[in-house]
C-alpha atoms as an extended CHARMM CRD file, in Angstrom:
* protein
*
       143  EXT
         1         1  UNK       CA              2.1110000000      -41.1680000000       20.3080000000  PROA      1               0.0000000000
         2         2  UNK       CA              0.3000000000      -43.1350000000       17.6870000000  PROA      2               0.0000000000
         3         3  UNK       CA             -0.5910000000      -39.8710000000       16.1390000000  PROA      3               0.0000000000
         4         4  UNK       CA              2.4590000000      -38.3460000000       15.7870000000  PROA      4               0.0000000000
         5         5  UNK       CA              3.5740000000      -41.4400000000       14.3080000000  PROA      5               0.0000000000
         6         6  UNK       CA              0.9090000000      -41.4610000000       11.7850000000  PROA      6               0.0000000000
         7         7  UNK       CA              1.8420000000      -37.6950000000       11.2530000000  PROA      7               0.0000000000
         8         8  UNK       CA              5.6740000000      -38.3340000000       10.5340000000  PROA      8               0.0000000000
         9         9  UNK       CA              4.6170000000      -40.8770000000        8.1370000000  PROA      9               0.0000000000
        10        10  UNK       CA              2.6370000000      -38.8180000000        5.9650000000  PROA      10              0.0000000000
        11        11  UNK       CA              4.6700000000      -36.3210000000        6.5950000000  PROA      11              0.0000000000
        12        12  UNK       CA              7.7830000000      -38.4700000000        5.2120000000  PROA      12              0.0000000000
        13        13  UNK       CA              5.1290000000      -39.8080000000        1.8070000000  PROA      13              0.0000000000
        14        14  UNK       CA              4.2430000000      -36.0360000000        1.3820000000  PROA      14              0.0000000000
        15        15  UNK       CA              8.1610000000      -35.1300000000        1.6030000000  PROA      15              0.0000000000
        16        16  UNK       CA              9.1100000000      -38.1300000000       -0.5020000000  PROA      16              0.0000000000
        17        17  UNK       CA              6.9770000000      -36.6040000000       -3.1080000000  PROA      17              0.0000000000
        18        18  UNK       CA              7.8400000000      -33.1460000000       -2.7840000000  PROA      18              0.0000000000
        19        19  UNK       CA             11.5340000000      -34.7040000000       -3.5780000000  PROA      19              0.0000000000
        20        20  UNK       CA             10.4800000000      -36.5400000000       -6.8300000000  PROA      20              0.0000000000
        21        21  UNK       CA              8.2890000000      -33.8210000000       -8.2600000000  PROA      21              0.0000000000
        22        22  UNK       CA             11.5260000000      -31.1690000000       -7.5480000000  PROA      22              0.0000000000
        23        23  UNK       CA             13.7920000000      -33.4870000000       -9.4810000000  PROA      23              0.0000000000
        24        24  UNK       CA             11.7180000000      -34.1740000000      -12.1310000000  PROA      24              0.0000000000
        25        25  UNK       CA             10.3540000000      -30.8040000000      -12.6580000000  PROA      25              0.0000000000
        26        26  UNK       CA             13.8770000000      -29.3970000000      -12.3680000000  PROA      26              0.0000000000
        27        27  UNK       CA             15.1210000000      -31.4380000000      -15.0930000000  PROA      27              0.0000000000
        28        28  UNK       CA             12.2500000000      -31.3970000000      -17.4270000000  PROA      28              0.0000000000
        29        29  UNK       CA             12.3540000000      -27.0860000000      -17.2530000000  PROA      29              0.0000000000
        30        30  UNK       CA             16.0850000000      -26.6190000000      -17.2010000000  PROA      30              0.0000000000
        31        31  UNK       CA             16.9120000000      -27.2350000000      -20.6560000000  PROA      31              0.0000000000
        32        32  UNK       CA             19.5620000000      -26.4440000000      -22.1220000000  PROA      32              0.0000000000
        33        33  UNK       CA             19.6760000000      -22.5380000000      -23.7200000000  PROA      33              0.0000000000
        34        34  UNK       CA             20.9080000000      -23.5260000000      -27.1950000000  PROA      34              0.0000000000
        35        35  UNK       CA             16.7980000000      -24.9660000000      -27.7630000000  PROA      35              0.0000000000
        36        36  UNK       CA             15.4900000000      -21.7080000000      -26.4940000000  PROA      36              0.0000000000
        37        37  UNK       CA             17.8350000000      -19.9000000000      -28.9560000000  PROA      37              0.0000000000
        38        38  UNK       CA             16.1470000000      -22.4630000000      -31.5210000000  PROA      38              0.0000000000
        39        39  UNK       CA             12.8530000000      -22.3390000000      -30.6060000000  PROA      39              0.0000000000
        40        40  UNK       CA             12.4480000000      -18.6820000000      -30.3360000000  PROA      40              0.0000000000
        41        41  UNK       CA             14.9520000000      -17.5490000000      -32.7020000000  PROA      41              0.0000000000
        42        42  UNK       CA             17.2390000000      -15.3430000000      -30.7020000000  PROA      42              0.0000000000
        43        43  UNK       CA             19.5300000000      -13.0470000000      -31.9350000000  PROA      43              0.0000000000
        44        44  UNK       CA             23.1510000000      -13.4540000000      -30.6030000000  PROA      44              0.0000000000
        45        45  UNK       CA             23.1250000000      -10.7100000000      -28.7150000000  PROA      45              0.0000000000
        46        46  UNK       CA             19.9710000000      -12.4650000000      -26.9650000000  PROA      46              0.0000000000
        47        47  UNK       CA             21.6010000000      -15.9590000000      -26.8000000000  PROA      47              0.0000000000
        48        48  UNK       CA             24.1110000000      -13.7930000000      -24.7400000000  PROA      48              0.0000000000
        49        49  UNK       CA             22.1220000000      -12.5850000000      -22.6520000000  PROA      49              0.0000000000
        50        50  UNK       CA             19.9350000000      -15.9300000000      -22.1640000000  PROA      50              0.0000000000
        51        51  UNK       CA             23.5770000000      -17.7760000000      -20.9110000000  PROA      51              0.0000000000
        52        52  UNK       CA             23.8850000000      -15.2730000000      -18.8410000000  PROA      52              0.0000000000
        53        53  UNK       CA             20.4890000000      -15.6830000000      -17.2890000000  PROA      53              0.0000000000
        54        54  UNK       CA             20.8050000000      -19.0900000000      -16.9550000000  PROA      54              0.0000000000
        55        55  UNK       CA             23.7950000000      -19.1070000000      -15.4000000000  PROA      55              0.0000000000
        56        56  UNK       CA             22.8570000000      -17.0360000000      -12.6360000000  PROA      56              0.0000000000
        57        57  UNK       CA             19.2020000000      -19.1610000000      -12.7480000000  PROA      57              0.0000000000
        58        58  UNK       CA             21.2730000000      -22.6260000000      -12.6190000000  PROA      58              0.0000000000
        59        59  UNK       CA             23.3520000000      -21.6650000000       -9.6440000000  PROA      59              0.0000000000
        60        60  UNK       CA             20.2480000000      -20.0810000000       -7.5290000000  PROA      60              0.0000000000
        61        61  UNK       CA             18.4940000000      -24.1700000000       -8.4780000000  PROA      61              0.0000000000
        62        62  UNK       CA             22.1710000000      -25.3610000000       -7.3050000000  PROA      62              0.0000000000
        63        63  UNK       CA             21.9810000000      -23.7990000000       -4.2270000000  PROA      63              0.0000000000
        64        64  UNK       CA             18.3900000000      -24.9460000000       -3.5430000000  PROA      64              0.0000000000
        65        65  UNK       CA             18.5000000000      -28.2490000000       -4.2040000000  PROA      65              0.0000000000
        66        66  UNK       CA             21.4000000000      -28.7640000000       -2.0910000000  PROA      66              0.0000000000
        67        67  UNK       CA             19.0700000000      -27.2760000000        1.0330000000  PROA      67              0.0000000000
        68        68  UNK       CA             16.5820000000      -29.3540000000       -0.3840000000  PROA      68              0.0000000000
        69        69  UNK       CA             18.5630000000      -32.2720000000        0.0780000000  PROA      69              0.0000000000
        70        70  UNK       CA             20.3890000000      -31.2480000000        3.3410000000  PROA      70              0.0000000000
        71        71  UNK       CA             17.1850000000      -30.8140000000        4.4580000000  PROA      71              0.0000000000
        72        72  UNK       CA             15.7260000000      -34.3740000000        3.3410000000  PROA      72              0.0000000000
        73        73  UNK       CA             18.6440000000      -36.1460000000        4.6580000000  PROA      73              0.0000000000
        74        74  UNK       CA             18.1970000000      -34.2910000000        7.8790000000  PROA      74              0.0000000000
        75        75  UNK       CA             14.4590000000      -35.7750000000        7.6230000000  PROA      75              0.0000000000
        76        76  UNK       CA             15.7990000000      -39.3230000000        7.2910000000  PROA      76              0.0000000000
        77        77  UNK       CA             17.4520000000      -39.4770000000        9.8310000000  PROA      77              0.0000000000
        78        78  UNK       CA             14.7790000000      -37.7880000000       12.2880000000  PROA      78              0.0000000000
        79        79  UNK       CA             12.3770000000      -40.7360000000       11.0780000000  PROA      79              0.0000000000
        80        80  UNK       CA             15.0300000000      -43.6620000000       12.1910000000  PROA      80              0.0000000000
        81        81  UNK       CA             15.5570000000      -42.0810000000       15.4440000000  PROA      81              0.0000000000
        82        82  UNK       CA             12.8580000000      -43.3060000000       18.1320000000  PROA      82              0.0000000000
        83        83  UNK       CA             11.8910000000      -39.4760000000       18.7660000000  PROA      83              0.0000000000
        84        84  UNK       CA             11.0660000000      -37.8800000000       15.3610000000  PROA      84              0.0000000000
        85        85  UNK       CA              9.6740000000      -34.3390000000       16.7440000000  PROA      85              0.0000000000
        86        86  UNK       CA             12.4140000000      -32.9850000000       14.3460000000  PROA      86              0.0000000000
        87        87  UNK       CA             10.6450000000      -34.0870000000       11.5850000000  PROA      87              0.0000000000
        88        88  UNK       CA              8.2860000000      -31.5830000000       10.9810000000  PROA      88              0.0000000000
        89        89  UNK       CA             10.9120000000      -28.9960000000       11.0200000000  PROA      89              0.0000000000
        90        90  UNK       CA             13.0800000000      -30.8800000000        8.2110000000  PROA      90              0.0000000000
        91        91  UNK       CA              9.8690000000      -30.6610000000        5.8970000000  PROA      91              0.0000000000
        92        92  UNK       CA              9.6470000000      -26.7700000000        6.6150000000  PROA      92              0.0000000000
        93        93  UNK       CA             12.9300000000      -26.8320000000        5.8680000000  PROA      93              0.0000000000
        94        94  UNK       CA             12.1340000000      -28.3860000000        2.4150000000  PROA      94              0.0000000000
        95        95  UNK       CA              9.1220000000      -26.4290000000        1.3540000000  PROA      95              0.0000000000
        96        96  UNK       CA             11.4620000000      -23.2830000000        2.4480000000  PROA      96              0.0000000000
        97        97  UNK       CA             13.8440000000      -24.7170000000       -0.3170000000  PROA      97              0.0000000000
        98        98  UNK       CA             11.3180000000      -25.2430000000       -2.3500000000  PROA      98              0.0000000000
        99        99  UNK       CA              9.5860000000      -22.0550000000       -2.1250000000  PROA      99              0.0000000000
       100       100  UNK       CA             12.7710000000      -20.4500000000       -3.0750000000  PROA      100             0.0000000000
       101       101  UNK       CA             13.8230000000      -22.6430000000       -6.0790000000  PROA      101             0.0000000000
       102       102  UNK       CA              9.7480000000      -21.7650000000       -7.1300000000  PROA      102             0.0000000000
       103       103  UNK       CA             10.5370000000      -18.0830000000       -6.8070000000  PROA      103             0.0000000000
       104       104  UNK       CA             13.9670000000      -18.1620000000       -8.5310000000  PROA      104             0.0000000000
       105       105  UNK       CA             12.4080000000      -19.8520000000      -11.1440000000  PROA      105             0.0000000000
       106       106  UNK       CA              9.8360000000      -17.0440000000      -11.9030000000  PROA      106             0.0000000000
       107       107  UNK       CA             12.5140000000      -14.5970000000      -11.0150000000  PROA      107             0.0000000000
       108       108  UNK       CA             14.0690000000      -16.0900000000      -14.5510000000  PROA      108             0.0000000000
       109       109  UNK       CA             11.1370000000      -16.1880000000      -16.7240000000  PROA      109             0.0000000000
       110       110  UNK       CA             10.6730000000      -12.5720000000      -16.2830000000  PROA      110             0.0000000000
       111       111  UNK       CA             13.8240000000      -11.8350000000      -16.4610000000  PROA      111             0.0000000000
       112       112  UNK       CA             14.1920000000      -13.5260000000      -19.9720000000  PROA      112             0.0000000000
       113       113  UNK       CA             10.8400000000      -11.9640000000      -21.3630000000  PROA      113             0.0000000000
       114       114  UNK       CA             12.7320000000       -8.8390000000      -20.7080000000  PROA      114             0.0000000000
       115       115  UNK       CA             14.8430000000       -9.6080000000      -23.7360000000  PROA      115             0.0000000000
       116       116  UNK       CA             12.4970000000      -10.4140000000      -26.2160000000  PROA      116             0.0000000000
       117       117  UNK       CA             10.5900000000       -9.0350000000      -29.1450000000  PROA      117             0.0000000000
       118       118  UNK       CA              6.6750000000       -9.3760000000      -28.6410000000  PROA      118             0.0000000000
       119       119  UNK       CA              6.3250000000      -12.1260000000      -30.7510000000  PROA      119             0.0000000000
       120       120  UNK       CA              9.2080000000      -14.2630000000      -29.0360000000  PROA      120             0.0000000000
       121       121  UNK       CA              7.3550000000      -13.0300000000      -25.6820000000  PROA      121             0.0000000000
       122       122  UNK       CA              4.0710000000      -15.2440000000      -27.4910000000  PROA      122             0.0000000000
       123       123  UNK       CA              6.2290000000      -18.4770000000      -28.4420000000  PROA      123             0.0000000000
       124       124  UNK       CA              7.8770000000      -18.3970000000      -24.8600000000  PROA      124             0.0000000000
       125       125  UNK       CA              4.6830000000      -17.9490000000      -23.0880000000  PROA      125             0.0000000000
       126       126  UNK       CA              3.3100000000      -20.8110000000      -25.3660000000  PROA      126             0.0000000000
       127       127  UNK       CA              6.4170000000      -22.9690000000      -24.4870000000  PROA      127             0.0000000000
       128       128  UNK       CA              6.3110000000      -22.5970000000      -20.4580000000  PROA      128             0.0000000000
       129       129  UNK       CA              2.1110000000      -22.9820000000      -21.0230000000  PROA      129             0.0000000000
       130       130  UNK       CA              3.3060000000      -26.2000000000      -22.5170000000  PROA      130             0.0000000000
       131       131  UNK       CA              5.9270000000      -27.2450000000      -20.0200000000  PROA      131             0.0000000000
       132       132  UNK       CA              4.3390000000      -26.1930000000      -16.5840000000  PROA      132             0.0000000000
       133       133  UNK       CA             -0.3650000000      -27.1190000000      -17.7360000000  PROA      133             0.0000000000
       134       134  UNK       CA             -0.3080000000      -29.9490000000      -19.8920000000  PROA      134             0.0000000000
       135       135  UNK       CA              1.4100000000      -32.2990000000      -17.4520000000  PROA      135             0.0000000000
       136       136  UNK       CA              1.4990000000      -33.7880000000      -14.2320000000  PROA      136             0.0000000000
       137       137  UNK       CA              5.4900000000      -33.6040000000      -12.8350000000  PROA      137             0.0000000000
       138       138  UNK       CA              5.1070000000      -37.2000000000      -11.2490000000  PROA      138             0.0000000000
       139       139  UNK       CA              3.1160000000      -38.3590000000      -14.6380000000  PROA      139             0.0000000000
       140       140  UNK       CA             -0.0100000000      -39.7820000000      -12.5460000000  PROA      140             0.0000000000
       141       141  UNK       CA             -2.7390000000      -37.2660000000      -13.4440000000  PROA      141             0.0000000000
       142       142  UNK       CA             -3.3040000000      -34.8260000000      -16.7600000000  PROA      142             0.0000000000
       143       143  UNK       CA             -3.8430000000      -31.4440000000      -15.0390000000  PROA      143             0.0000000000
């Protein structure tokens, strides 16, 4: 009993950071399109077709974070209930969520590089280098 107890417990840390790294990371990469137009000099008929991209991007993030967070409620209230055996299967349920949101992410990266020039293709690989190496999500280690 004392085990599983310890287990839910790091299991609940472990979630708790999963949580905070999502949200962070989420809203550090989602920026808005009009800096990607900016940055990499689209055309219009590329700023076009980046809206549309993110569009479909933001509501696949939409619709995993709100299983994320289904999920992590669901995990809350396993831990306050004397019998938490259903907390392991709330964090599957998270890491599914996230899993998906990781995958719908790439899904969108490659889906922009389809769009643009070779030399755009270098700035935009230099700009997610930037955003996803050279920082730590929860800011307590350099990578």
């Amino acid at each position: 009993m004392k085990r599983l107890l310890i287990l839910v417990a790091v299991a609940a840390v472990l979630a708790t950071g999963l949580s905070f790294t999502a949200a962070r990371w989420w809203t550090n990469r989602a920026r808005p399109a009009p800096d990607l137009v900016r940055a990499l000099d689209l055309t219009p008929e590329q700023a076009r077709q980046l809206a549309a991209a993110d569009k479909e991007y933001q509501a696949k993030v939409d619709e995993g974070c709100k299983n994320h967070c289904a999920a992590r409620y669901d995990l809350g209230t396993a831990l306050a209930k004397s019998d938490a055996s259903q907390a392991p299967a709330c964090v599957e349920r998270m890491c599914a969520a996230q899993t998906e949101m990781e995958r719908a992410t790439l899904a969108h990266i490659l889906r922009v590089r389809e769009f643009l020039t070779p030399a755009q293709r270098e700035r935009y690989a230099k700009l997610l280098y930037d955003q996803v190496c050279t920082a730590c999500p929860m800011g307590m280690h350099q990578p």
